[in-house]
Tab-separated table of C-alpha atoms in Angstrom:
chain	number	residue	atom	x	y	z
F	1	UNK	CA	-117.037	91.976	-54.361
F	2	UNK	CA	-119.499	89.123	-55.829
F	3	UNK	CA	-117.753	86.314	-58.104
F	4	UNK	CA	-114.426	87.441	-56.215
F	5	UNK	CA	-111.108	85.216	-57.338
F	6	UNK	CA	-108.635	84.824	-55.189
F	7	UNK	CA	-105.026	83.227	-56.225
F	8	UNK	CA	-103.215	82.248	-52.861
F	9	UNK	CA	-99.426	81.565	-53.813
F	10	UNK	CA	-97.554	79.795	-51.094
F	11	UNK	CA	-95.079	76.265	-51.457
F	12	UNK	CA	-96.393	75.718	-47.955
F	13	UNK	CA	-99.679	73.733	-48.361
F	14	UNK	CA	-101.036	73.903	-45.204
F	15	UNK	CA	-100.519	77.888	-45.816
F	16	UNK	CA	-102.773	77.748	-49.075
F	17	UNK	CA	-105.280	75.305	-46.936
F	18	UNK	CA	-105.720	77.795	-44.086
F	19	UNK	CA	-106.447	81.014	-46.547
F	20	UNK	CA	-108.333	79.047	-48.622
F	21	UNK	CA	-110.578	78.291	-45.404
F	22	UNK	CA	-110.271	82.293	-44.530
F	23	UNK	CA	-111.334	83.236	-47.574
F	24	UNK	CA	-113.990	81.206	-48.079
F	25	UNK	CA	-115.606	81.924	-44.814
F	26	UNK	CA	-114.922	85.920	-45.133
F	27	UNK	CA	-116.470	85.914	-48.935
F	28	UNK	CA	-118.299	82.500	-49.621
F	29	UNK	CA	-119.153	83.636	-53.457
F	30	UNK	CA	-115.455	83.792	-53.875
F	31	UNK	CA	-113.565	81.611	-55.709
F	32	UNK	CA	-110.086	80.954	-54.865
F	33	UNK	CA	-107.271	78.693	-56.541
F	34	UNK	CA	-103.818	77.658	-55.121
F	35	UNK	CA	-100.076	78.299	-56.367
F	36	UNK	CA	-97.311	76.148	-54.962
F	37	UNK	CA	-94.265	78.472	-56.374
F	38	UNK	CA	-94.276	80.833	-58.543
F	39	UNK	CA	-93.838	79.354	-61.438
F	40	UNK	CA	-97.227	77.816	-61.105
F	41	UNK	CA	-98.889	81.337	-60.079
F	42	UNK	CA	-97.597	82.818	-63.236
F	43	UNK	CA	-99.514	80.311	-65.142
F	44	UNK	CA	-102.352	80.100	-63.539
F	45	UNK	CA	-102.276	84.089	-63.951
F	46	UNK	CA	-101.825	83.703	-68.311
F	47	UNK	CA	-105.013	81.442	-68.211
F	48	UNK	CA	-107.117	83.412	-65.993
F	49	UNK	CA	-108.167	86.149	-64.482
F	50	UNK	CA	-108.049	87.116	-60.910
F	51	UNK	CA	-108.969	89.807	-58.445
F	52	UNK	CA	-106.980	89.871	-56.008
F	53	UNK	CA	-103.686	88.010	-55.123
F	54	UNK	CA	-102.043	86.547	-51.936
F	55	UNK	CA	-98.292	85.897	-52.111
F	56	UNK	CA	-95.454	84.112	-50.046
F	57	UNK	CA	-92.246	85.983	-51.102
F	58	UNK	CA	-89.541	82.589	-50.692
F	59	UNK	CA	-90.799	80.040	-52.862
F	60	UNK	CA	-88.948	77.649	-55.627
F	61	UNK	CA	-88.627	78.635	-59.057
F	62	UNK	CA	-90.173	81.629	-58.357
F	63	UNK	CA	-90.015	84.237	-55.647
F	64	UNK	CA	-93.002	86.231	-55.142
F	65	UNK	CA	-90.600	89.671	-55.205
F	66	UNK	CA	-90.734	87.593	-59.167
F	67	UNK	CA	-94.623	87.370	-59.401
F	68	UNK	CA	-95.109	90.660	-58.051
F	69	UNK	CA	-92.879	92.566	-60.982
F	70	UNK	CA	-94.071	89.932	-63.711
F	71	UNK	CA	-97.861	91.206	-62.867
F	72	UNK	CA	-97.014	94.451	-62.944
F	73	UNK	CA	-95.452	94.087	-66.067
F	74	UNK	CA	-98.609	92.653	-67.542
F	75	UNK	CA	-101.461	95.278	-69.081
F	76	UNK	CA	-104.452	93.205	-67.014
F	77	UNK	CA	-102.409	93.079	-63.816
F	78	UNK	CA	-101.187	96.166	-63.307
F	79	UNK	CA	-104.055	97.220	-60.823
F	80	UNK	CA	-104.734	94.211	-59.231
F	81	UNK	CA	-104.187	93.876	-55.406
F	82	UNK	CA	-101.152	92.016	-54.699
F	83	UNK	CA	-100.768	91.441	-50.761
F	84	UNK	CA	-97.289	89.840	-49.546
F	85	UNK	CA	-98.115	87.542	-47.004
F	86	UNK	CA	-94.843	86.873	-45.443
F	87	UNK	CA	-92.374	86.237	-42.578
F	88	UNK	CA	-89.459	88.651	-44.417
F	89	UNK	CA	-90.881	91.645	-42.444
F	90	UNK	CA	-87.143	93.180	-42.259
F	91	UNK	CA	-86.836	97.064	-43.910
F	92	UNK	CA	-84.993	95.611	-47.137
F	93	UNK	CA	-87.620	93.266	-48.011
F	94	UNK	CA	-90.565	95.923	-47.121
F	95	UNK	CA	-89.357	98.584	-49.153
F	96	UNK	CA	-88.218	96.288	-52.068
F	97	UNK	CA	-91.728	95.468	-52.458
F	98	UNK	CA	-93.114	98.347	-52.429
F	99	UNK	CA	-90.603	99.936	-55.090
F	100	UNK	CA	-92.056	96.866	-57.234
F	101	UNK	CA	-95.745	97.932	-56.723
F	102	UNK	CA	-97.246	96.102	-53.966
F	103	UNK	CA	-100.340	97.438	-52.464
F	104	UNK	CA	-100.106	96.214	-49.048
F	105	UNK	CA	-97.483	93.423	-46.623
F	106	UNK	CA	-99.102	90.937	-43.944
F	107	UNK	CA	-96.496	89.218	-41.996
F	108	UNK	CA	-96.470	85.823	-40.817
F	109	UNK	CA	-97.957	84.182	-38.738
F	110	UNK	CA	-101.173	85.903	-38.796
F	111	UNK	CA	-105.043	85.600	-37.457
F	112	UNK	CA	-108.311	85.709	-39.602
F	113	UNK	CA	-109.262	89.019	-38.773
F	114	UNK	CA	-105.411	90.542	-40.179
F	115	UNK	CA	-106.052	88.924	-43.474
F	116	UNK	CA	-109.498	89.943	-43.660
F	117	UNK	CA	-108.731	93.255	-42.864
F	118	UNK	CA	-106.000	93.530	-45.569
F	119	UNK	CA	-108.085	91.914	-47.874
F	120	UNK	CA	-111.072	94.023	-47.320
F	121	UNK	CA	-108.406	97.428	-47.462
F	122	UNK	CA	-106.896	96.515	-50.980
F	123	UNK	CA	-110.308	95.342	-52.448
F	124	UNK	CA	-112.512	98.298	-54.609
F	125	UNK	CA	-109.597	100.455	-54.505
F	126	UNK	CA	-108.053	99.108	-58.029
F	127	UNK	CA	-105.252	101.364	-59.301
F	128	UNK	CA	-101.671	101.512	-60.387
F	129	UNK	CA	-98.987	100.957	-57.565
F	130	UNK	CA	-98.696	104.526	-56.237
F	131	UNK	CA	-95.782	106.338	-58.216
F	132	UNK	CA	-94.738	108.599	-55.058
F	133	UNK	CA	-93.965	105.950	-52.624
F	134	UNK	CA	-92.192	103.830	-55.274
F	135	UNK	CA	-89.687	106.155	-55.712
F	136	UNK	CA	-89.989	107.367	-51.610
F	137	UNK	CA	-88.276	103.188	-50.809
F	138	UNK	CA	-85.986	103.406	-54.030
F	139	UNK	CA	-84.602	106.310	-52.551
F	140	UNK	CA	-84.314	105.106	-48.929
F	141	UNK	CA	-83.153	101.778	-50.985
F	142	UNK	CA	-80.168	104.147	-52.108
F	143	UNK	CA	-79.691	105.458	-48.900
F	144	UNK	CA	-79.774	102.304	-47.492
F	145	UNK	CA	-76.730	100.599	-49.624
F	146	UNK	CA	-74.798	103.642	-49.492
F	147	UNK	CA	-74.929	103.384	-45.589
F	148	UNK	CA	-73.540	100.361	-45.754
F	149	UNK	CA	-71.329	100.653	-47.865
F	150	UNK	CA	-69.466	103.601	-46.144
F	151	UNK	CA	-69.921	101.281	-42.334
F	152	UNK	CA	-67.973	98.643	-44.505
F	153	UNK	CA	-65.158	100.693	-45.224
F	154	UNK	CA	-64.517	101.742	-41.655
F	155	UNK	CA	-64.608	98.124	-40.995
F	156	UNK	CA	-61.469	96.450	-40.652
F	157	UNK	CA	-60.739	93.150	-42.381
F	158	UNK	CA	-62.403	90.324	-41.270
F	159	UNK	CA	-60.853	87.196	-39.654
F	160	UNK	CA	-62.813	84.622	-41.569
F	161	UNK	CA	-66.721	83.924	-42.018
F	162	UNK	CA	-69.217	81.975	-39.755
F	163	UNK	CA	-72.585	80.833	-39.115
F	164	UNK	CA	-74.089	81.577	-36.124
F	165	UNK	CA	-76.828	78.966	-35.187
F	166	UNK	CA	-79.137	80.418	-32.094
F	167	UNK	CA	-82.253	77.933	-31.600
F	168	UNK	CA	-83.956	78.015	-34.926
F	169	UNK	CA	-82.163	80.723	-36.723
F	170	UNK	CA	-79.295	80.966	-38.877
F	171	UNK	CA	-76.461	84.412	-38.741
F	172	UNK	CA	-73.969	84.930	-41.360
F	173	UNK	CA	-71.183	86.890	-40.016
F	174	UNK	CA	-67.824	87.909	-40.089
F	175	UNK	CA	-65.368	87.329	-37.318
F	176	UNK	CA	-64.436	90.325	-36.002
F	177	UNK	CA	-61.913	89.090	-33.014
F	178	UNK	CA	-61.765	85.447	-31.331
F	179	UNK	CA	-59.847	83.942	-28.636
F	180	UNK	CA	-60.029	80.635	-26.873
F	181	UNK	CA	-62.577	81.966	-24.675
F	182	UNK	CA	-64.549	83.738	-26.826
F	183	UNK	CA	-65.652	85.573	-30.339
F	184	UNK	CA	-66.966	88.484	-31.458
F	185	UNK	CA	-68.448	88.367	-34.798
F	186	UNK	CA	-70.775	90.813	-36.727
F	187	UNK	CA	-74.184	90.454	-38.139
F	188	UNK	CA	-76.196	92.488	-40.825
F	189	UNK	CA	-79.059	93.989	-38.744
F	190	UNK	CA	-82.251	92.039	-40.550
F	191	UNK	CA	-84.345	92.852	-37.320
F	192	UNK	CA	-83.877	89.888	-35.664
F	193	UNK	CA	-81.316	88.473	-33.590
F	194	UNK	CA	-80.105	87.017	-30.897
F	195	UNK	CA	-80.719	87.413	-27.259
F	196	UNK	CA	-78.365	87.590	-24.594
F	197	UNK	CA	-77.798	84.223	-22.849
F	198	UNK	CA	-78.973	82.091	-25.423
F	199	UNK	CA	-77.061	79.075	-26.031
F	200	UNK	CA	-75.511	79.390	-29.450
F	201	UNK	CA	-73.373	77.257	-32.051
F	202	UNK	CA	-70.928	79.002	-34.522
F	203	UNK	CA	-69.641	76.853	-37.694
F	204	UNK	CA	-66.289	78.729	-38.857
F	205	UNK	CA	-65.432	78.496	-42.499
F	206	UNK	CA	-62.131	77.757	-43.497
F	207	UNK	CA	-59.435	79.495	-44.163
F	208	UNK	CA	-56.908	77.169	-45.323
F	209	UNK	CA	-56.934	73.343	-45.233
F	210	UNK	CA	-57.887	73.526	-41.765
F	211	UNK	CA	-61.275	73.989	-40.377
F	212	UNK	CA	-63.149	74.597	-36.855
F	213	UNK	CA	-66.325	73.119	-37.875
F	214	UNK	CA	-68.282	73.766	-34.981
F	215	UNK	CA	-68.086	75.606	-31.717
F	216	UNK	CA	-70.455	75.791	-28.537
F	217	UNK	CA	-71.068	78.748	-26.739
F	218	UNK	CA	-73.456	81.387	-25.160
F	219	UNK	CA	-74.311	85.033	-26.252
F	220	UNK	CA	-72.698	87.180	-23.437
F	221	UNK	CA	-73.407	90.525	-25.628
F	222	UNK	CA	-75.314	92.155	-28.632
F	223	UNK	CA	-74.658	95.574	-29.340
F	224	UNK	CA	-75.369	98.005	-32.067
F	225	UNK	CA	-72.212	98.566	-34.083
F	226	UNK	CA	-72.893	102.481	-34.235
F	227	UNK	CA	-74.922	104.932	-31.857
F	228	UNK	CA	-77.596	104.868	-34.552
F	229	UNK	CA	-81.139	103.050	-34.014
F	230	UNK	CA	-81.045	101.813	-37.331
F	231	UNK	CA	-77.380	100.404	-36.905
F	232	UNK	CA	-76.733	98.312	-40.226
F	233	UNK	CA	-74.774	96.234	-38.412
F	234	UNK	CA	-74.967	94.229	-34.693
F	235	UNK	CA	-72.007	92.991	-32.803
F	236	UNK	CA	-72.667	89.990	-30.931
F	237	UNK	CA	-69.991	88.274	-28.327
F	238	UNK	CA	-69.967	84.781	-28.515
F	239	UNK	CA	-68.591	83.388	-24.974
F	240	UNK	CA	-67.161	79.552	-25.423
F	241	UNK	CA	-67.797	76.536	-23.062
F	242	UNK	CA	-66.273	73.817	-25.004
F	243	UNK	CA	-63.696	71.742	-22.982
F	244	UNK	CA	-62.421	69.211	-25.642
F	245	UNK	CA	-58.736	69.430	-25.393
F	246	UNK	CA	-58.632	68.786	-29.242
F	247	UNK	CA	-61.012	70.822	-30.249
F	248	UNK	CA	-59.388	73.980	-28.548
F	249	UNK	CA	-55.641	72.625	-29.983
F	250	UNK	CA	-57.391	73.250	-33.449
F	251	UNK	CA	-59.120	76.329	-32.169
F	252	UNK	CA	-55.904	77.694	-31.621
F	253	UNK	CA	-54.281	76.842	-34.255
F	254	UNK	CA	-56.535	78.489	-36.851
F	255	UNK	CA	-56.821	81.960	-34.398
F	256	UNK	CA	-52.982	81.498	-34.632
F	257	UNK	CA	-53.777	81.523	-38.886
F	258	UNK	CA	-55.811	84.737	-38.869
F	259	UNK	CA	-53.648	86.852	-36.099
């Protein structure tokens, strides 16, 4: 497409930088403008008009599941590409997109010839979000929650919340069972988690005045929390190595709060 423009909307600048760059080489009579949040995208998209756009989904002010249903709401916008170019690869995120019209997803991180390729597969094909497979992820949406919701009945009563800290990444769960050597928590299946071995941190919230701020460990076990391969839920055992005399006397006496 001659006289191509491009709106790249990421609050990562080096992000915008690099697909500017990708862009420019892939179609050099393109022009293409940057977004740092949404916010920004949405008025850059009221003063101009663009071809074809490029969005992170977490961003400030704005998320780009935001930009993507404000286009579509908009007359001149309604068959423009929108590509989602994003680390949030998990089934939720996937199918809430689509239900909100996007045309196509490109996960993070990604080469040149990916974002080309997308690019080049959205591009000429200008039409409104495809009604079918809107209502195809609303439906699995529905199926989705109602999953769930009928796991979390069967579910007995947590024994207080946590974060589970493994290298980079951050769990929220619920305590299933702990002792003094170990925990067992659970972990809504996002499609990523831990790995067995890895050296692991869990911050317990607070029951009462009381709190176990933080405890060391190692995961000794992740399991699916039913014989399904799209479990909602993982179990993961947490197995302690903390020695601190002190920090076990409190460890025992908030397991001795929750029993």
């Amino acid at each position: 497409m001659k006289n191509m423009k491009v709106l790249i909307v990421d609050d990562a600048k080096f992000i915008c930088e690099l697909v500017t760059k990708i862009v420019s080489e892939a179609f050099p009579a393109s022009t293409v403008k940057a977004a740092f949040n949404g916010e920004e995208a949405r008025v850059l998209l009221t003063s101009e008009a663009f071809d074809i756009i490029l969005c992170d989904w977490e961003m400030p002010k704005m998320s780009g599941l935001e930009v993507l249903k404000w286009t579509r709401a908009q007359p001149q916008y309604k068959t423009v590409p929108f590509v989602m170019v994003t680390s949030r690869g998990e089934r939720e995120y996937v199918l809430k997109a689509i239900h909100a019209g996007v045309n196509d997803y490109l996960g993070k991180p990604f080469t040149k010839e990916q974002l080309v390729q997308k690019m080049n597969k959205v591009l000429g094909t200008a039409q409104a979000p495809d009604a079918a497979k809107q209502a195809k992820a609303a439906k699995m949406m529905e199926q989705d929650k109602e999953k769930v919701e009928s796991i979390s009945k069967n579910v007995p009563k947590p024994k207080g919340m946590a974060h589970l800290r493994v290298h980079d990444q951050v769990f929220k769960c619920a305590i299933k069972d702990m002792s003094l050597k170990d925990v067992l928590v659970v972990v809504k299946n996002e499609g990523k988690f831990p790995q067995v071995l890895d050296q692991a941190v869990i911050d317990i919230e607070q029951l009462s005045g009381d709190s176990v701020a933080r405890v060391n460990g190692f995961i000794q076990m992740v399991q699916a929390a039913e014989a399904h391969i799209n479990s909602a839920f993982i179990n993961i055992r947490v197995t302690l190595v903390d020695d601190d005399p002190d920090k076990m006397a409190h460890l025992s006496k908030y397991i001795a709060s929750v029993r």
